[in-house]
Amino acid sequence: GCELTFVCAFEESGCPGGAFPFAGLLLAADGNFYGTAWQGNASGHNVIYGAGTVFEMTATGQPITLYGFCSQTNCSDGGDPFAPVIQAVDGNLYGTTVNGGAKGYGTVYSITTSGTFTALHSFRYADGAGPVAGLIQAKDSNFYGTTLYGGTHDAGTAFTITPAGKLKTLHSFGAAGDGANPYAALVQAIDGNFYGTTYGGGAHRHGTVFRITASGKLTTIYSFCSQKNCA
């Protein structure tokens, strides 16, 4: 048989850790778990999104809120973290928020395990908007990710960003056949290239699998389809 141990309940906004954790947990080098919650914040500022938190917890304990988003006026520090955090080689945690930032289109942030928060980049729509997925740290020590919307064709982007916050758009989706609206994170393969998926677009408008180099050269590997249009 199986034994289920109840560790913690995330409840309404205001409880320790936040509320509605969409993403999974990170087991960090210190042996504790770190995660994000979509809502919850006790900052007292004008919260225009769900706000959200980064939290820490042990295997048996109550979560501790490390940072509450929308702690800055108009959520210039970010809001609505749907993605998990990752731990980089420098020991700090890195993640994304779907909304908030200086322009309201989402952010990339870093936070130490003691709670020191830094907003690294605010998306401007032209360089992407709504990063639903999390980041990966590549072999070159930079981070790579995707945005759901924005970019040249309003269909999302693939981007790279340095630990210091310098962002470069690698590709704007939405051109003929290259896919649109990437919800998911990238992975780096043993060939050094990055692979991912788009929710829409492609030859049959049902999404794609793609490969992209660190310099931004994109190749559509496969276009998904249905029985009606895949003859």
PDB file of C-alpha atoms in Angstrom, residues 73-196:
ATOM      1  CA  THR A  73       4.292  50.312  -7.534  1.00  0.00           C
ATOM      2  CA  ASN A  74       2.344  49.090 -10.573  1.00  0.00           C
ATOM      3  CA  CYS A  75       4.104  45.724 -10.297  1.00  0.00           C
ATOM      4  CA  SER A  76       7.259  47.004 -11.939  1.00  0.00           C
ATOM      5  CA  ASP A  77       9.064  44.061 -10.317  1.00  0.00           C
ATOM      6  CA  GLY A  78       6.808  41.537 -12.059  1.00  0.00           C
ATOM      7  CA  GLY A  79       3.580  39.667 -11.388  1.00  0.00           C
ATOM      8  CA  ASP A  80       2.098  36.199 -11.928  1.00  0.00           C
ATOM      9  CA  PRO A  81       5.008  33.724 -11.880  1.00  0.00           C
ATOM     10  CA  PHE A  82       3.690  30.649 -13.675  1.00  0.00           C
ATOM     11  CA  ALA A  83       7.096  29.037 -14.213  1.00  0.00           C
ATOM     12  CA  PRO A  84       9.374  27.257 -11.735  1.00  0.00           C
ATOM     13  CA  VAL A  85      12.667  28.719 -10.624  1.00  0.00           C
ATOM     14  CA  ILE A  86      16.005  27.196 -11.570  1.00  0.00           C
ATOM     15  CA  GLN A  87      19.246  27.315  -9.598  1.00  0.00           C
ATOM     16  CA  ALA A  88      22.184  28.606 -11.601  1.00  0.00           C
ATOM     17  CA  VAL A  89      25.849  27.793 -11.179  1.00  0.00           C
ATOM     18  CA  ASP A  90      26.218  30.978  -9.094  1.00  0.00           C
ATOM     19  CA  GLY A  91      23.817  29.484  -6.527  1.00  0.00           C
ATOM     20  CA  ASN A  92      21.071  32.027  -7.144  1.00  0.00           C
ATOM     21  CA  LEU A  93      17.549  31.291  -8.374  1.00  0.00           C
ATOM     22  CA  TYR A  94      16.237  32.584 -11.713  1.00  0.00           C
ATOM     23  CA  GLY A  95      12.730  32.732 -13.125  1.00  0.00           C
ATOM     24  CA  THR A  96      10.107  34.592 -15.134  1.00  0.00           C
ATOM     25  CA  THR A  97       6.794  36.351 -14.526  1.00  0.00           C
ATOM     26  CA  VAL A  98       4.035  36.421 -17.130  1.00  0.00           C
ATOM     27  CA  ASN A  99       2.919  39.956 -16.323  1.00  0.00           C
ATOM     28  CA  GLY A 100       4.242  43.052 -14.654  1.00  0.00           C
ATOM     29  CA  GLY A 101       7.540  44.761 -15.195  1.00  0.00           C
ATOM     30  CA  ALA A 102       8.154  48.290 -16.414  1.00  0.00           C
ATOM     31  CA  LYS A 103       5.939  47.781 -19.481  1.00  0.00           C
ATOM     32  CA  GLY A 104       3.523  45.169 -18.122  1.00  0.00           C
ATOM     33  CA  TYR A 105       4.612  42.332 -20.420  1.00  0.00           C
ATOM     34  CA  GLY A 106       6.528  40.184 -17.955  1.00  0.00           C
ATOM     35  CA  THR A 107       9.990  39.917 -16.492  1.00  0.00           C
ATOM     36  CA  VAL A 108      13.094  37.839 -15.932  1.00  0.00           C
ATOM     37  CA  TYR A 109      14.318  37.961 -12.329  1.00  0.00           C
ATOM     38  CA  SER A 110      16.913  36.545  -9.975  1.00  0.00           C
ATOM     39  CA  ILE A 111      16.619  35.925  -6.245  1.00  0.00           C
ATOM     40  CA  THR A 112      19.062  34.603  -3.695  1.00  0.00           C
ATOM     41  CA  THR A 113      18.099  31.785  -1.340  1.00  0.00           C
ATOM     42  CA  SER A 114      18.004  34.406   1.420  1.00  0.00           C
ATOM     43  CA  GLY A 115      15.447  36.496  -0.489  1.00  0.00           C
ATOM     44  CA  THR A 116      17.415  39.297  -2.176  1.00  0.00           C
ATOM     45  CA  PHE A 117      15.452  40.035  -5.355  1.00  0.00           C
ATOM     46  CA  THR A 118      16.670  41.587  -8.635  1.00  0.00           C
ATOM     47  CA  ALA A 119      14.521  42.347 -11.680  1.00  0.00           C
ATOM     48  CA  LEU A 120      16.858  41.574 -14.579  1.00  0.00           C
ATOM     49  CA  HIS A 121      14.684  42.470 -17.580  1.00  0.00           C
ATOM     50  CA  SER A 122      11.233  43.879 -18.339  1.00  0.00           C
ATOM     51  CA  PHE A 123       9.811  42.748 -21.669  1.00  0.00           C
ATOM     52  CA  ARG A 124       8.664  45.513 -24.027  1.00  0.00           C
ATOM     53  CA  TYR A 125       6.463  43.438 -26.383  1.00  0.00           C
ATOM     54  CA  ALA A 126       8.801  44.118 -29.299  1.00  0.00           C
ATOM     55  CA  ASP A 127      11.276  41.764 -27.620  1.00  0.00           C
ATOM     56  CA  GLY A 128       8.600  39.373 -26.369  1.00  0.00           C
ATOM     57  CA  ALA A 129       5.668  39.275 -23.963  1.00  0.00           C
ATOM     58  CA  GLY A 130       4.247  36.811 -21.467  1.00  0.00           C
ATOM     59  CA  PRO A 131       7.047  34.342 -20.668  1.00  0.00           C
ATOM     60  CA  VAL A 132       4.938  31.439 -19.393  1.00  0.00           C
ATOM     61  CA  ALA A 133       7.813  28.964 -19.395  1.00  0.00           C
ATOM     62  CA  GLY A 134      10.871  28.920 -17.196  1.00  0.00           C
ATOM     63  CA  LEU A 135      14.512  29.402 -18.077  1.00  0.00           C
ATOM     64  CA  ILE A 136      17.362  27.022 -18.713  1.00  0.00           C
ATOM     65  CA  GLN A 137      21.030  27.779 -18.144  1.00  0.00           C
ATOM     66  CA  ALA A 138      23.084  26.654 -21.108  1.00  0.00           C
ATOM     67  CA  LYS A 139      26.663  25.497 -21.409  1.00  0.00           C
ATOM     68  CA  ASP A 140      27.717  29.081 -22.184  1.00  0.00           C
ATOM     69  CA  SER A 141      26.378  30.115 -18.709  1.00  0.00           C
ATOM     70  CA  ASN A 142      23.669  32.308 -20.259  1.00  0.00           C
ATOM     71  CA  PHE A 143      19.946  31.686 -19.853  1.00  0.00           C
ATOM     72  CA  TYR A 144      17.535  30.786 -22.659  1.00  0.00           C
ATOM     73  CA  GLY A 145      13.765  30.957 -22.751  1.00  0.00           C
ATOM     74  CA  THR A 146      10.586  31.689 -24.701  1.00  0.00           C
ATOM     75  CA  THR A 147       7.744  34.186 -24.595  1.00  0.00           C
ATOM     76  CA  LEU A 148       4.176  33.327 -25.538  1.00  0.00           C
ATOM     77  CA  TYR A 149       3.359  36.574 -27.323  1.00  0.00           C
ATOM     78  CA  GLY A 150       5.073  39.640 -28.652  1.00  0.00           C
ATOM     79  CA  GLY A 151       7.977  39.894 -31.012  1.00  0.00           C
ATOM     80  CA  THR A 152       7.913  41.038 -34.610  1.00  0.00           C
ATOM     81  CA  HIS A 153       4.849  38.967 -35.575  1.00  0.00           C
ATOM     82  CA  ASP A 154       2.957  38.936 -32.241  1.00  0.00           C
ATOM     83  CA  ALA A 155       3.491  35.182 -31.967  1.00  0.00           C
ATOM     84  CA  GLY A 156       6.179  34.849 -29.326  1.00  0.00           C
ATOM     85  CA  THR A 157       9.941  34.727 -29.214  1.00  0.00           C
ATOM     86  CA  ALA A 158      12.975  32.694 -28.245  1.00  0.00           C
ATOM     87  CA  PHE A 159      15.532  34.721 -26.303  1.00  0.00           C
ATOM     88  CA  THR A 160      18.799  34.564 -24.427  1.00  0.00           C
ATOM     89  CA  ILE A 161      19.743  36.658 -21.402  1.00  0.00           C
ATOM     90  CA  THR A 162      22.971  36.968 -19.456  1.00  0.00           C
ATOM     91  CA  PRO A 163      23.103  36.660 -15.649  1.00  0.00           C
ATOM     92  CA  ALA A 164      23.573  40.444 -15.613  1.00  0.00           C
ATOM     93  CA  GLY A 165      20.308  40.991 -17.507  1.00  0.00           C
ATOM     94  CA  LYS A 166      21.375  41.714 -21.093  1.00  0.00           C
ATOM     95  CA  LEU A 167      18.655  40.186 -23.306  1.00  0.00           C
ATOM     96  CA  LYS A 168      18.831  39.293 -26.988  1.00  0.00           C
ATOM     97  CA  THR A 169      15.883  38.109 -29.081  1.00  0.00           C
ATOM     98  CA  LEU A 170      17.011  35.046 -31.006  1.00  0.00           C
ATOM     99  CA  HIS A 171      13.853  34.516 -33.051  1.00  0.00           C
ATOM    100  CA  SER A 172      10.391  36.031 -33.476  1.00  0.00           C
ATOM    101  CA  PHE A 173       7.822  33.357 -34.291  1.00  0.00           C
ATOM    102  CA  GLY A 174       4.934  33.821 -36.692  1.00  0.00           C
ATOM    103  CA  ALA A 175       6.683  33.865 -40.050  1.00  0.00           C
ATOM    104  CA  ALA A 176       5.504  31.375 -42.674  1.00  0.00           C
ATOM    105  CA  GLY A 177       5.684  27.834 -41.328  1.00  0.00           C
ATOM    106  CA  ASP A 178       7.941  28.463 -38.321  1.00  0.00           C
ATOM    107  CA  GLY A 179       5.366  28.034 -35.558  1.00  0.00           C
ATOM    108  CA  ALA A 180       3.645  30.375 -33.150  1.00  0.00           C
ATOM    109  CA  ASN A 181       3.142  30.874 -29.411  1.00  0.00           C
ATOM    110  CA  PRO A 182       5.700  28.756 -27.545  1.00  0.00           C
ATOM    111  CA  TYR A 183       4.297  27.840 -24.126  1.00  0.00           C
ATOM    112  CA  ALA A 184       7.143  25.531 -23.107  1.00  0.00           C
ATOM    113  CA  ALA A 185      10.758  25.921 -22.077  1.00  0.00           C
ATOM    114  CA  LEU A 186      13.713  25.051 -24.262  1.00  0.00           C
ATOM    115  CA  VAL A 187      16.128  22.164 -23.757  1.00  0.00           C
ATOM    116  CA  GLN A 188      19.769  22.062 -24.817  1.00  0.00           C
ATOM    117  CA  ALA A 189      20.807  18.867 -26.548  1.00  0.00           C
ATOM    118  CA  ILE A 190      24.232  17.230 -26.673  1.00  0.00           C
ATOM    119  CA  ASP A 191      24.761  18.852 -30.084  1.00  0.00           C
ATOM    120  CA  GLY A 192      24.694  22.244 -28.336  1.00  0.00           C
ATOM    121  CA  ASN A 193      21.504  23.372 -30.062  1.00  0.00           C
ATOM    122  CA  PHE A 194      18.210  24.155 -28.368  1.00  0.00           C
ATOM    123  CA  TYR A 195      14.943  22.342 -28.998  1.00  0.00           C
ATOM    124  CA  GLY A 196      11.361  23.319 -28.216  1.00  0.00           C
TER     125      GLY A 196
END
